mmCIF file of C-alpha atoms in Angstrom:
data_model
loop_
_atom_site.group_PDB
_atom_site.id
_atom_site.type_symbol
_atom_site.label_atom_id
_atom_site.label_comp_id
_atom_site.label_asym_id
_atom_site.label_seq_id
_atom_site.Cartn_x
_atom_site.Cartn_y
_atom_site.Cartn_z
ATOM 1 C CA MET A 1 81.160 19.353 81.463
ATOM 2 C CA ILE A 2 81.312 22.913 82.930
ATOM 3 C CA GLU A 3 83.954 25.335 81.758
ATOM 4 C CA THR A 4 84.593 28.937 82.710
ATOM 5 C CA HIS A 5 84.276 31.298 79.776
ATOM 6 C CA SER A 6 87.622 32.817 78.876
ATOM 7 C CA SER A 7 88.567 36.136 77.376
ATOM 8 C CA PRO A 8 89.869 35.796 73.803
ATOM 9 C CA GLY A 9 92.815 37.999 74.819
ATOM 10 C CA THR A 10 93.738 41.628 74.234
ATOM 11 C CA PRO A 11 92.929 43.289 70.898
ATOM 12 C CA GLY A 12 96.630 43.119 70.026
ATOM 13 C CA GLN A 13 96.751 39.393 70.692
ATOM 14 C CA GLN A 14 93.563 38.824 68.701
ATOM 15 C CA PHE A 15 94.955 40.783 65.754
ATOM 16 C CA LYS A 16 98.296 38.932 65.751
ATOM 17 C CA THR A 17 96.554 35.564 65.957
ATOM 18 C CA LEU A 18 94.216 36.296 63.038
ATOM 19 C CA ILE A 19 96.958 37.764 60.829
ATOM 20 C CA LEU A 20 99.388 34.908 61.440
ATOM 21 C CA CYS A 21 96.674 32.271 60.988
ATOM 22 C CA PHE A 22 95.664 33.985 57.727
ATOM 23 C CA ILE A 23 99.269 33.872 56.464
ATOM 24 C CA VAL A 24 99.570 30.142 57.209
ATOM 25 C CA ALA A 25 96.236 29.518 55.459
ATOM 26 C CA LEU A 26 97.547 31.514 52.483
ATOM 27 C CA LEU A 27 100.574 29.225 52.243
ATOM 28 C CA GLU A 28 98.380 26.133 52.580
ATOM 29 C CA GLY A 29 96.183 27.327 49.721
ATOM 30 C CA LEU A 30 99.227 28.016 47.546
ATOM 31 C CA ASP A 31 100.548 24.493 47.995
ATOM 32 C CA LEU A 32 97.157 22.836 47.474
ATOM 33 C CA GLN A 33 96.596 24.707 44.203
ATOM 34 C CA ALA A 34 100.220 24.365 43.076
ATOM 35 C CA ALA A 35 99.823 20.652 42.368
ATOM 36 C CA GLY A 36 96.911 21.297 39.994
ATOM 37 C CA ILE A 37 98.666 24.150 38.190
ATOM 38 C CA ALA A 38 101.926 22.218 37.904
ATOM 39 C CA ALA A 39 100.191 18.994 36.816
ATOM 40 C CA GLY A 40 100.689 19.650 33.111
ATOM 41 C CA GLY A 41 104.442 20.188 33.464
ATOM 42 C CA ILE A 42 104.851 17.282 35.879
ATOM 43 C CA GLY A 43 102.866 14.964 33.621
ATOM 44 C CA LYS A 44 104.936 15.928 30.595
ATOM 45 C CA GLU A 45 108.291 15.541 32.355
ATOM 46 C CA PHE A 46 107.494 12.145 33.867
ATOM 47 C CA GLN A 47 105.156 10.968 31.060
ATOM 48 C CA LEU A 48 102.206 10.396 33.396
ATOM 49 C CA LEU A 49 98.749 9.221 32.342
ATOM 50 C CA GLN A 50 95.621 10.970 33.658
ATOM 51 C CA PRO A 51 94.932 8.317 36.345
ATOM 52 C CA GLN A 52 98.550 8.738 37.538
ATOM 53 C CA ILE A 53 98.073 12.504 37.816
ATOM 54 C CA GLY A 54 94.921 11.806 39.816
ATOM 55 C CA ALA A 55 97.014 9.535 42.064
ATOM 56 C CA MET A 56 99.513 12.376 42.578
ATOM 57 C CA PHE A 57 96.689 14.648 43.762
ATOM 58 C CA SER A 58 95.320 11.970 46.035
ATOM 59 C CA ALA A 59 98.749 11.175 47.532
ATOM 60 C CA GLY A 60 98.925 14.698 48.946
ATOM 61 C CA LEU A 61 95.386 14.412 50.240
ATOM 62 C CA LEU A 62 96.124 11.005 51.777
ATOM 63 C CA GLY A 63 98.775 12.664 53.928
ATOM 64 C CA LEU A 64 96.143 15.090 55.184
ATOM 65 C CA LEU A 65 94.040 12.275 56.670
ATOM 66 C CA PRO A 66 95.942 11.121 59.777
ATOM 67 C CA SER A 67 97.528 14.498 60.456
ATOM 68 C CA ALA A 68 94.217 16.403 60.527
ATOM 69 C CA LEU A 69 92.980 14.277 63.422
ATOM 70 C CA LEU A 70 96.391 13.896 65.074
ATOM 71 C CA GLY A 71 97.173 17.613 64.812
ATOM 72 C CA GLY A 72 93.850 18.588 66.366
ATOM 73 C CA TRP A 73 94.204 15.945 69.092
ATOM 74 C CA LEU A 74 97.747 17.042 69.974
ATOM 75 C CA SER A 75 96.737 20.715 70.038
ATOM 76 C CA ASP A 76 94.170 19.889 72.737
ATOM 77 C CA ARG A 77 96.935 18.341 74.846
ATOM 78 C CA ILE A 78 100.261 20.141 74.320
ATOM 79 C CA GLY A 79 99.089 23.463 72.894
ATOM 80 C CA ARG A 80 97.880 24.956 69.621
ATOM 81 C CA LYS A 81 101.058 26.949 68.929
ATOM 82 C CA LYS A 82 103.600 24.120 69.227
ATOM 83 C CA VAL A 83 101.745 21.805 66.884
ATOM 84 C CA LEU A 84 101.104 24.572 64.336
ATOM 85 C CA VAL A 85 104.800 25.529 64.158
ATOM 86 C CA VAL A 86 105.867 21.909 63.585
ATOM 87 C CA SER A 87 103.201 21.356 60.923
ATOM 88 C CA VAL A 88 104.262 24.477 58.993
ATOM 89 C CA LEU A 89 107.896 23.330 59.066
ATOM 90 C CA ILE A 90 106.900 19.891 57.764
ATOM 91 C CA PHE A 91 104.925 21.133 54.772
ATOM 92 C CA GLY A 92 107.652 23.695 53.943
ATOM 93 C CA VAL A 93 110.441 21.114 53.946
ATOM 94 C CA PHE A 94 108.582 18.570 51.826
ATOM 95 C CA SER A 95 107.288 21.166 49.393
ATOM 96 C CA LEU A 96 110.949 21.883 48.727
ATOM 97 C CA ALA A 97 111.548 18.142 48.429
ATOM 98 C CA THR A 98 108.916 18.012 45.644
ATOM 99 C CA THR A 99 111.308 20.003 43.439
ATOM 100 C CA GLN A 100 113.890 17.224 43.706
ATOM 101 C CA VAL A 101 111.775 14.188 42.769
ATOM 102 C CA TRP A 102 113.134 11.888 40.088
ATOM 103 C CA ASP A 103 110.230 9.587 39.183
ATOM 104 C CA PHE A 104 106.525 8.914 39.791
ATOM 105 C CA HIS A 105 107.062 7.067 43.074
ATOM 106 C CA SER A 106 109.293 9.730 44.623
ATOM 107 C CA LEU A 107 106.711 12.313 43.534
ATOM 108 C CA LEU A 108 103.968 10.409 45.384
ATOM 109 C CA ALA A 109 106.138 10.196 48.509
ATOM 110 C CA ALA A 110 106.943 13.919 48.503
ATOM 111 C CA ARG A 111 103.305 14.909 48.054
ATOM 112 C CA PHE A 112 102.187 12.510 50.808
ATOM 113 C CA LEU A 113 104.693 13.934 53.296
ATOM 114 C CA THR A 114 103.765 17.498 52.359
ATOM 115 C CA GLY A 115 100.156 16.578 53.069
ATOM 116 C CA LEU A 116 101.089 15.472 56.595
ATOM 117 C CA GLY A 117 102.103 19.021 57.466
ATOM 118 C CA LEU A 118 99.215 20.672 55.649
ATOM 119 C CA GLY A 119 96.653 18.431 57.316
ATOM 120 C CA ALA A 120 97.789 19.188 60.851
ATOM 121 C CA ALA A 121 97.705 22.961 60.312
ATOM 122 C CA LEU A 122 94.108 23.564 59.236
ATOM 123 C CA PRO A 123 92.156 22.352 62.327
ATOM 124 C CA ILE A 124 94.498 24.380 64.540
ATOM 125 C CA LEU A 125 94.012 27.505 62.419
ATOM 126 C CA ILE A 126 90.231 27.156 62.698
ATOM 127 C CA ALA A 127 90.314 26.496 66.454
ATOM 128 C CA MET A 128 92.753 29.336 67.195
ATOM 129 C CA SER A 129 90.947 31.955 65.105
ATOM 130 C CA SER A 130 87.612 30.991 66.665
ATOM 131 C CA GLU A 131 89.036 31.140 70.192
ATOM 132 C CA ALA A 132 90.716 34.503 69.505
ATOM 133 C CA ALA A 133 87.428 36.274 68.653
ATOM 134 C CA GLN A 134 84.539 37.654 70.654
ATOM 135 C CA PRO A 135 81.485 35.318 70.619
ATOM 136 C CA ARG A 136 79.503 37.424 68.143
ATOM 137 C CA HIS A 137 82.416 37.545 65.698
ATOM 138 C CA ARG A 138 83.622 33.943 65.710
ATOM 139 C CA SER A 139 82.284 32.979 62.280
ATOM 140 C CA ILE A 140 83.795 36.039 60.615
ATOM 141 C CA ALA A 141 87.116 35.366 62.412
ATOM 142 C CA VAL A 142 87.189 31.836 60.994
ATOM 143 C CA SER A 143 86.214 33.181 57.570
ATOM 144 C CA ILE A 144 89.038 35.756 57.574
ATOM 145 C CA THR A 145 91.535 33.012 58.349
ATOM 146 C CA TYR A 146 90.081 30.573 55.837
ATOM 147 C CA ALA A 147 89.979 33.248 53.103
ATOM 148 C CA GLY A 148 93.738 32.788 53.004
ATOM 149 C CA VAL A 149 93.318 29.342 51.425
ATOM 150 C CA PRO A 150 91.643 30.505 48.166
ATOM 151 C CA LEU A 151 93.818 33.635 48.073
ATOM 152 C CA GLY A 152 96.863 31.389 48.317
ATOM 153 C CA GLY A 153 95.420 29.397 45.441
ATOM 154 C CA ALA A 154 95.004 32.651 43.494
ATOM 155 C CA ALA A 155 98.650 33.497 44.172
ATOM 156 C CA ALA A 156 99.628 30.074 42.822
ATOM 157 C CA ALA A 157 97.521 30.727 39.703
ATOM 158 C CA VAL A 158 99.291 34.069 39.144
ATOM 159 C CA LEU A 159 102.705 32.436 39.563
ATOM 160 C CA GLY A 160 101.619 29.776 37.086
ATOM 161 C CA MET A 161 100.430 32.397 34.567
ATOM 162 C CA VAL A 162 103.797 34.197 34.619
ATOM 163 C CA ASN A 163 105.652 30.842 34.589
ATOM 164 C CA PHE A 164 107.518 31.727 37.778
ATOM 165 C CA GLY A 165 110.886 29.979 37.999
ATOM 166 C CA GLY A 166 110.770 28.825 34.384
ATOM 167 C CA ASP A 167 109.068 25.478 34.988
ATOM 168 C CA TRP A 168 106.691 23.690 37.379
ATOM 169 C CA ARG A 169 109.261 23.630 40.190
ATOM 170 C CA GLY A 170 109.047 27.372 40.812
ATOM 171 C CA LEU A 171 105.731 27.066 42.646
ATOM 172 C CA PHE A 172 107.132 24.472 45.031
ATOM 173 C CA TYR A 173 110.229 26.543 45.780
ATOM 174 C CA VAL A 174 107.949 29.354 46.951
ATOM 175 C CA GLY A 175 105.761 26.858 48.832
ATOM 176 C CA GLY A 176 108.840 25.551 50.634
ATOM 177 C CA VAL A 177 111.042 28.512 51.486
ATOM 178 C CA VAL A 178 108.293 30.871 52.671
ATOM 179 C CA PRO A 179 106.642 28.444 55.169
ATOM 180 C CA ILE A 180 110.012 27.720 56.785
ATOM 181 C CA ALA A 181 110.518 31.463 57.304
ATOM 182 C CA ILE A 182 106.952 31.857 58.603
ATOM 183 C CA ALA A 183 107.478 29.041 61.120
ATOM 184 C CA VAL A 184 110.201 31.156 62.746
ATOM 185 C CA LEU A 185 107.803 34.117 62.826
ATOM 186 C CA LEU A 186 105.152 31.960 64.507
ATOM 187 C CA MET A 187 107.600 30.902 67.213
ATOM 188 C CA LEU A 188 108.433 34.539 67.983
ATOM 189 C CA MET A 189 105.056 36.252 67.647
ATOM 190 C CA LEU A 190 102.064 33.901 67.803
ATOM 191 C CA PRO A 191 100.285 34.022 71.194
ATOM 192 C CA GLU A 192 98.970 30.749 72.579
ATOM 193 C CA SER A 193 95.181 30.348 72.665
ATOM 194 C CA GLN A 194 93.719 31.983 75.787
ATOM 195 C CA ALA A 195 91.027 29.290 75.992
ATOM 196 C CA TYR A 196 93.669 26.555 75.996
ATOM 197 C CA GLN A 197 95.787 28.377 78.588
ATOM 198 C CA LEU A 198 92.798 28.900 80.887
ATOM 199 C CA ARG A 199 91.962 25.201 80.777
ATOM 200 C CA GLN A 200 95.556 24.346 81.723
ATOM 201 C CA GLN A 201 95.496 26.862 84.580
ATOM 202 C CA GLN A 202 92.214 25.480 85.919
ATOM 203 C CA ALA A 203 93.640 21.970 85.921
ATOM 204 C CA ALA A 204 96.793 23.141 87.727
ATOM 205 C CA ALA A 205 94.779 25.095 90.330
ATOM 206 C CA THR A 206 92.590 22.104 91.183
ATOM 207 C CA HIS A 207 95.498 19.626 90.972
ATOM 208 C CA ARG A 208 93.476 17.549 88.539
ATOM 209 C CA PRO A 209 94.689 16.204 85.211
ATOM 210 C CA VAL A 210 93.348 17.935 82.130
ATOM 211 C CA ALA A 211 90.330 16.081 80.720
ATOM 212 C CA THR A 212 91.330 14.096 77.618
ATOM 213 C CA GLU A 213 88.179 12.586 76.160
ATOM 214 C CA GLY A 214 89.652 12.258 72.681
ATOM 215 C CA VAL A 215 87.497 11.103 69.775
ATOM 216 C CA SER A 216 85.049 9.340 72.107
ATOM 217 C CA GLY A 217 84.124 12.745 73.519
ATOM 218 C CA LEU A 218 82.637 13.719 70.145
ATOM 219 C CA PHE A 219 79.843 11.192 70.682
ATOM 220 C CA THR A 220 78.879 11.872 74.303
ATOM 221 C CA GLY A 221 75.422 13.193 75.140
ATOM 222 C CA GLY A 222 73.647 14.676 72.151
ATOM 223 C CA MET A 223 76.881 15.550 70.322
ATOM 224 C CA TRP A 224 76.859 12.329 68.305
ATOM 225 C CA LYS A 225 74.109 13.626 66.008
ATOM 226 C CA SER A 226 75.909 16.880 65.267
ATOM 227 C CA THR A 227 79.206 15.038 64.802
ATOM 228 C CA LEU A 228 77.772 12.597 62.242
ATOM 229 C CA LEU A 229 75.958 15.342 60.297
ATOM 230 C CA LEU A 230 79.133 17.444 60.245
ATOM 231 C CA TRP A 231 81.118 14.465 58.962
ATOM 232 C CA LEU A 232 78.572 13.668 56.247
ATOM 233 C CA ALA A 233 78.508 17.239 54.961
ATOM 234 C CA SER A 234 82.298 17.566 55.155
ATOM 235 C CA PHE A 235 82.826 14.383 53.140
ATOM 236 C CA PHE A 236 80.780 15.483 50.151
ATOM 237 C CA VAL A 237 81.751 19.162 50.283
ATOM 238 C CA LEU A 238 85.442 18.329 50.023
ATOM 239 C CA THR A 239 84.857 15.683 47.351
ATOM 240 C CA VAL A 240 83.671 18.371 44.956
ATOM 241 C CA LEU A 241 86.010 21.137 46.151
ATOM 242 C CA TYR A 242 89.186 19.124 45.656
ATOM 243 C CA MET A 243 87.976 17.705 42.372
ATOM 244 C CA LEU A 244 87.813 21.308 41.144
ATOM 245 C CA LEU A 245 90.999 22.505 42.863
ATOM 246 C CA ASN A 246 93.089 19.754 41.318
ATOM 247 C CA TRP A 247 91.464 19.194 37.940
ATOM 248 C CA LEU A 248 90.093 22.601 36.922
ATOM 249 C CA PRO A 249 93.148 23.742 34.873
ATOM 250 C CA SER A 250 93.333 20.383 33.070
ATOM 251 C CA LEU A 251 89.550 20.316 32.529
ATOM 252 C CA MET A 252 89.621 23.739 30.907
ATOM 253 C CA GLN A 253 92.482 22.774 28.630
ATOM 254 C CA GLY A 254 90.515 19.648 27.736
ATOM 255 C CA LYS A 255 87.703 21.916 26.509
ATOM 256 C CA GLY A 256 90.128 23.656 24.170
ATOM 257 C CA PHE A 257 91.078 26.674 26.271
ATOM 258 C CA SER A 258 94.696 27.812 26.331
ATOM 259 C CA ARG A 259 96.957 27.401 29.340
ATOM 260 C CA GLU A 260 96.654 31.134 30.048
ATOM 261 C CA ASP A 261 92.843 31.058 29.847
ATOM 262 C CA SER A 262 92.751 28.007 32.113
ATOM 263 C CA SER A 263 94.943 29.773 34.673
ATOM 264 C CA LEU A 264 92.616 32.778 34.508
ATOM 265 C CA VAL A 265 89.602 30.581 35.290
ATOM 266 C CA SER A 266 91.543 29.111 38.236
ATOM 267 C CA LEU A 267 92.429 32.614 39.377
ATOM 268 C CA LEU A 268 88.788 33.706 39.390
ATOM 269 C CA PHE A 269 87.791 30.445 41.092
ATOM 270 C CA ASN A 270 90.104 31.333 43.965
ATOM 271 C CA PHE A 271 89.106 34.997 44.125
ATOM 272 C CA GLY A 272 85.504 33.844 44.244
ATOM 273 C CA GLY A 273 86.482 31.478 47.057
ATOM 274 C CA ALA A 274 87.996 34.319 49.098
ATOM 275 C CA ALA A 275 84.887 36.451 48.590
ATOM 276 C CA GLY A 276 82.662 33.507 49.475
ATOM 277 C CA SER A 277 84.605 32.843 52.656
ATOM 278 C CA LEU A 278 84.362 36.433 53.886
ATOM 279 C CA MET A 279 80.735 37.015 52.912
ATOM 280 C CA VAL A 280 79.445 33.696 54.201
ATOM 281 C CA GLY A 281 81.359 34.142 57.457
ATOM 282 C CA ARG A 282 79.695 37.506 58.003
ATOM 283 C CA LEU A 283 76.243 36.110 57.239
ATOM 284 C CA MET A 284 76.764 33.093 59.504
ATOM 285 C CA ASP A 285 77.124 35.534 62.415
ATOM 286 C CA SER A 286 73.701 36.996 61.556
ATOM 287 C CA SER A 287 70.096 35.803 61.560
ATOM 288 C CA ALA A 288 70.359 34.828 57.880
ATOM 289 C CA ARG A 289 72.208 31.565 58.525
ATOM 290 C CA VAL A 290 69.602 29.275 56.948
ATOM 291 C CA LYS A 291 69.024 31.443 53.856
ATOM 292 C CA THR A 292 72.780 31.727 53.389
ATOM 293 C CA ALA A 293 73.274 27.943 53.414
ATOM 294 C CA VAL A 294 70.361 27.356 50.989
ATOM 295 C CA CYS A 295 71.657 29.945 48.502
ATOM 296 C CA ILE A 296 75.220 28.622 48.676
ATOM 297 C CA TYR A 297 74.243 25.029 47.869
ATOM 298 C CA LEU A 298 71.851 25.998 45.058
ATOM 299 C CA GLY A 299 74.517 28.292 43.646
ATOM 300 C CA MET A 300 77.008 25.432 43.608
ATOM 301 C CA LEU A 301 74.731 23.275 41.464
ATOM 302 C CA LEU A 302 74.247 26.128 38.985
ATOM 303 C CA SER A 303 77.967 26.874 38.851
ATOM 304 C CA LEU A 304 78.828 23.239 38.130
ATOM 305 C CA ALA A 305 76.312 23.247 35.290
ATOM 306 C CA GLY A 306 78.015 26.352 33.930
ATOM 307 C CA LEU A 307 81.483 24.799 34.089
ATOM 308 C CA GLY A 308 80.230 21.665 32.373
ATOM 309 C CA TRP A 309 78.296 23.210 29.496
ATOM 310 C CA ALA A 310 79.564 26.769 28.945
ATOM 311 C CA GLN A 311 81.629 27.196 25.792
ATOM 312 C CA GLY A 312 82.873 30.781 25.522
ATOM 313 C CA LEU A 313 85.547 32.212 27.798
ATOM 314 C CA PRO A 314 83.312 34.937 29.372
ATOM 315 C CA MET A 315 80.715 32.388 30.525
ATOM 316 C CA MET A 316 83.471 30.047 31.723
ATOM 317 C CA LEU A 317 85.042 32.860 33.752
ATOM 318 C CA LEU A 318 81.674 33.657 35.318
ATOM 319 C CA ALA A 319 81.066 29.985 36.120
ATOM 320 C CA GLY A 320 84.553 29.681 37.632
ATOM 321 C CA LEU A 321 83.972 32.734 39.814
ATOM 322 C CA GLY A 322 80.590 31.396 40.979
ATOM 323 C CA ALA A 323 81.954 27.895 41.614
ATOM 324 C CA GLY A 324 84.788 29.291 43.740
ATOM 325 C CA PHE A 325 82.399 31.487 45.727
ATOM 326 C CA CYS A 326 79.964 28.657 46.424
ATOM 327 C CA ALA A 327 82.475 25.820 46.879
ATOM 328 C CA THR A 328 84.448 27.717 49.500
ATOM 329 C CA GLY A 329 81.269 29.192 50.970
ATOM 330 C CA ARG A 330 79.872 25.676 51.511
ATOM 331 C CA GLN A 331 83.021 24.701 53.353
ATOM 332 C CA LEU A 332 82.997 27.893 55.422
ATOM 333 C CA VAL A 333 79.427 27.133 56.562
ATOM 334 C CA LEU A 334 80.810 23.967 58.152
ATOM 335 C CA TYR A 335 84.021 25.493 59.509
ATOM 336 C CA ALA A 336 82.080 28.359 61.090
ATOM 337 C CA MET A 337 79.801 25.900 62.917
ATOM 338 C CA ALA A 338 82.331 23.224 63.868
ATOM 339 C CA PRO A 339 84.243 25.010 66.694
ATOM 340 C CA ALA A 340 81.000 25.993 68.457
ATOM 341 C CA LEU A 341 79.818 22.367 68.556
ATOM 342 C CA TYR A 342 82.569 21.317 70.977
ATOM 343 C CA PRO A 343 84.077 22.543 74.281
ATOM 344 C CA THR A 344 87.730 23.615 74.534
ATOM 345 C CA SER A 345 88.886 20.184 75.737
ATOM 346 C CA ILE A 346 87.944 18.503 72.447
ATOM 347 C CA ARG A 347 87.632 21.449 70.047
ATOM 348 C CA GLY A 348 90.837 20.702 68.142
ATOM 349 C CA THR A 349 89.949 17.014 68.029
ATOM 350 C CA GLY A 350 86.398 17.734 66.810
ATOM 351 C CA VAL A 351 87.467 20.123 64.067
ATOM 352 C CA GLY A 352 90.351 17.826 63.064
ATOM 353 C CA ALA A 353 88.089 14.772 62.889
ATOM 354 C CA SER A 354 85.591 16.561 60.621
ATOM 355 C CA ILE A 355 88.417 17.709 58.361
ATOM 356 C CA MET A 356 89.854 14.186 58.282
ATOM 357 C CA VAL A 357 86.503 12.734 57.188
ATOM 358 C CA GLY A 358 86.237 15.491 54.599
ATOM 359 C CA ARG A 359 89.670 14.556 53.282
ATOM 360 C CA LEU A 360 88.385 11.055 52.563
ATOM 361 C CA GLY A 361 86.034 12.691 50.084
ATOM 362 C CA ALA A 362 88.860 14.915 48.873
ATOM 363 C CA ILE A 363 90.951 11.850 48.067
ATOM 364 C CA GLY A 364 88.115 10.244 46.145
ATOM 365 C CA GLY A 365 87.202 13.370 44.175
ATOM 366 C CA PRO A 366 90.368 13.630 42.034
ATOM 367 C CA LEU A 367 90.401 9.859 41.468
ATOM 368 C CA ILE A 368 86.750 9.884 40.342
ATOM 369 C CA ALA A 369 87.429 12.788 37.976
ATOM 370 C CA GLY A 370 90.430 10.959 36.493
ATOM 371 C CA GLN A 371 88.361 7.844 35.836
ATOM 372 C CA VAL A 372 85.464 9.829 34.344
ATOM 373 C CA LEU A 373 87.870 11.579 31.968
ATOM 374 C CA ALA A 374 89.611 8.323 31.099
ATOM 375 C CA ALA A 375 86.173 6.889 30.188
ATOM 376 C CA GLY A 376 85.751 9.707 27.672
ATOM 377 C CA LEU A 377 82.828 11.456 29.416
ATOM 378 C CA GLY A 378 84.581 14.824 29.380
ATOM 379 C CA VAL A 379 84.119 17.895 31.536
ATOM 380 C CA ALA A 380 80.310 17.658 31.564
ATOM 381 C CA GLY A 381 80.564 14.111 32.891
ATOM 382 C CA VAL A 382 82.822 15.225 35.760
ATOM 383 C CA MET A 383 80.415 18.011 36.705
ATOM 384 C CA ALA A 384 77.376 15.709 36.498
ATOM 385 C CA ALA A 385 79.101 13.198 38.797
ATOM 386 C CA SER A 386 79.421 15.946 41.427
ATOM 387 C CA GLY A 387 75.709 16.760 41.663
ATOM 388 C CA PRO A 388 74.445 13.973 43.977
ATOM 389 C CA GLY A 389 77.155 14.672 46.531
ATOM 390 C CA ILE A 390 76.167 18.329 46.700
ATOM 391 C CA VAL A 391 72.547 17.386 47.420
ATOM 392 C CA VAL A 392 73.565 15.056 50.287
ATOM 393 C CA ALA A 393 75.924 17.674 51.743
ATOM 394 C CA ALA A 394 73.191 20.307 51.541
ATOM 395 C CA PHE A 395 70.780 18.095 53.495
ATOM 396 C CA ALA A 396 73.298 17.462 56.294
ATOM 397 C CA ALA A 397 74.488 21.074 56.497
ATOM 398 C CA LEU A 398 70.978 22.518 56.547
ATOM 399 C CA THR A 399 69.967 20.107 59.299
ATOM 400 C CA LEU A 400 72.856 21.430 61.388
ATOM 401 C CA VAL A 401 72.154 25.075 60.569
ATOM 402 C CA CYS A 402 68.458 24.736 61.421
ATOM 403 C CA ALA A 403 69.118 22.997 64.740
ATOM 404 C CA PRO A 404 68.737 25.111 67.909
ATOM 405 C CA GLN A 405 72.022 26.879 68.547
ATOM 406 C CA LYS A 406 73.765 25.968 71.808
ATOM 407 C CA GLN A 407 76.342 28.251 73.389
ATOM 408 C CA THR A 408 79.347 26.037 73.906
ATOM 409 C CA ALA A 409 81.811 27.274 76.516
ATOM 410 C CA TYR A 410 85.124 28.553 75.209
#
């Protein structure tokens, strides 16, 4: 397939796109972390067992599965902006609905429906930020956008520390009202992707329908190898990341730390994630791509060991900071590469499919952690169970990073 290279737009358009995508990512991170921070209060109010809390986490992640692929697929056909606005409205409305649940089953339904909106947003954010940047700055553009996710998680941790709203519902009020307001801002200010618009104009000028390969296009030519490696790495990276995002506060309290200390570890985990996103994104645009990936995956293994076996608060804070840096950095390695693997016609679909496969791991991670804890193996057991997945993800990611880089048309 031959595509004409498009301009990413004026500097003003690029700036608006990155800022607005960052804000949406911030809200996504707040909602994803809110469930973990609110888990203690939710469990107490509804008298939930640990496996039921794990099911609550996984219900939200289950909603992310179909919408990640569907959102990316729709954005390739009807436009990035339209689908993003609708997805933000959906996760805002059902985050508000979470505050009104009355039992375990209504809680699962609210978290599942919130996940539908969250899942559709992320592949579009990655595609739009990548398409808005100059070629030499695409990884850092994606990293700036994605840094909003851990920073949103940090904001949720701060709100949890100050007990915003008086109980666990306060976090979900913020996660509901603000996205609805931001959706209006997106409608008024967000420019459509220049790459998407150019493809539509080319189709109109030649009187030919826009190519719609869909998921099958991810396996044409030599792309099938890259697609499968990306999926393998995404699966295991998100297994560990969401295990930590959802269970870290409860794991720390299980080791005897106070609620405030646990929130502080979560806060540093998310600050480390933001730093990891920005630093890894910058390095992925340089010649140090391979060294960066190796260091990130080794660092993750060390950080998990620290979380599992450290006893004092200072060492736990350091391990939490390192785990956040490396966990988010590992994901950013994949998100920085994913848009460049595919042409404009299937970019949203390709990124969405990799995120969907990753979410399968994300669903399993919290459930595995719940079962390990229920078996009495403790925090160290949860961390030990994460190790093999990190090794497999490292192999797949390094194979992709070391492969000859192709310049995919934007």
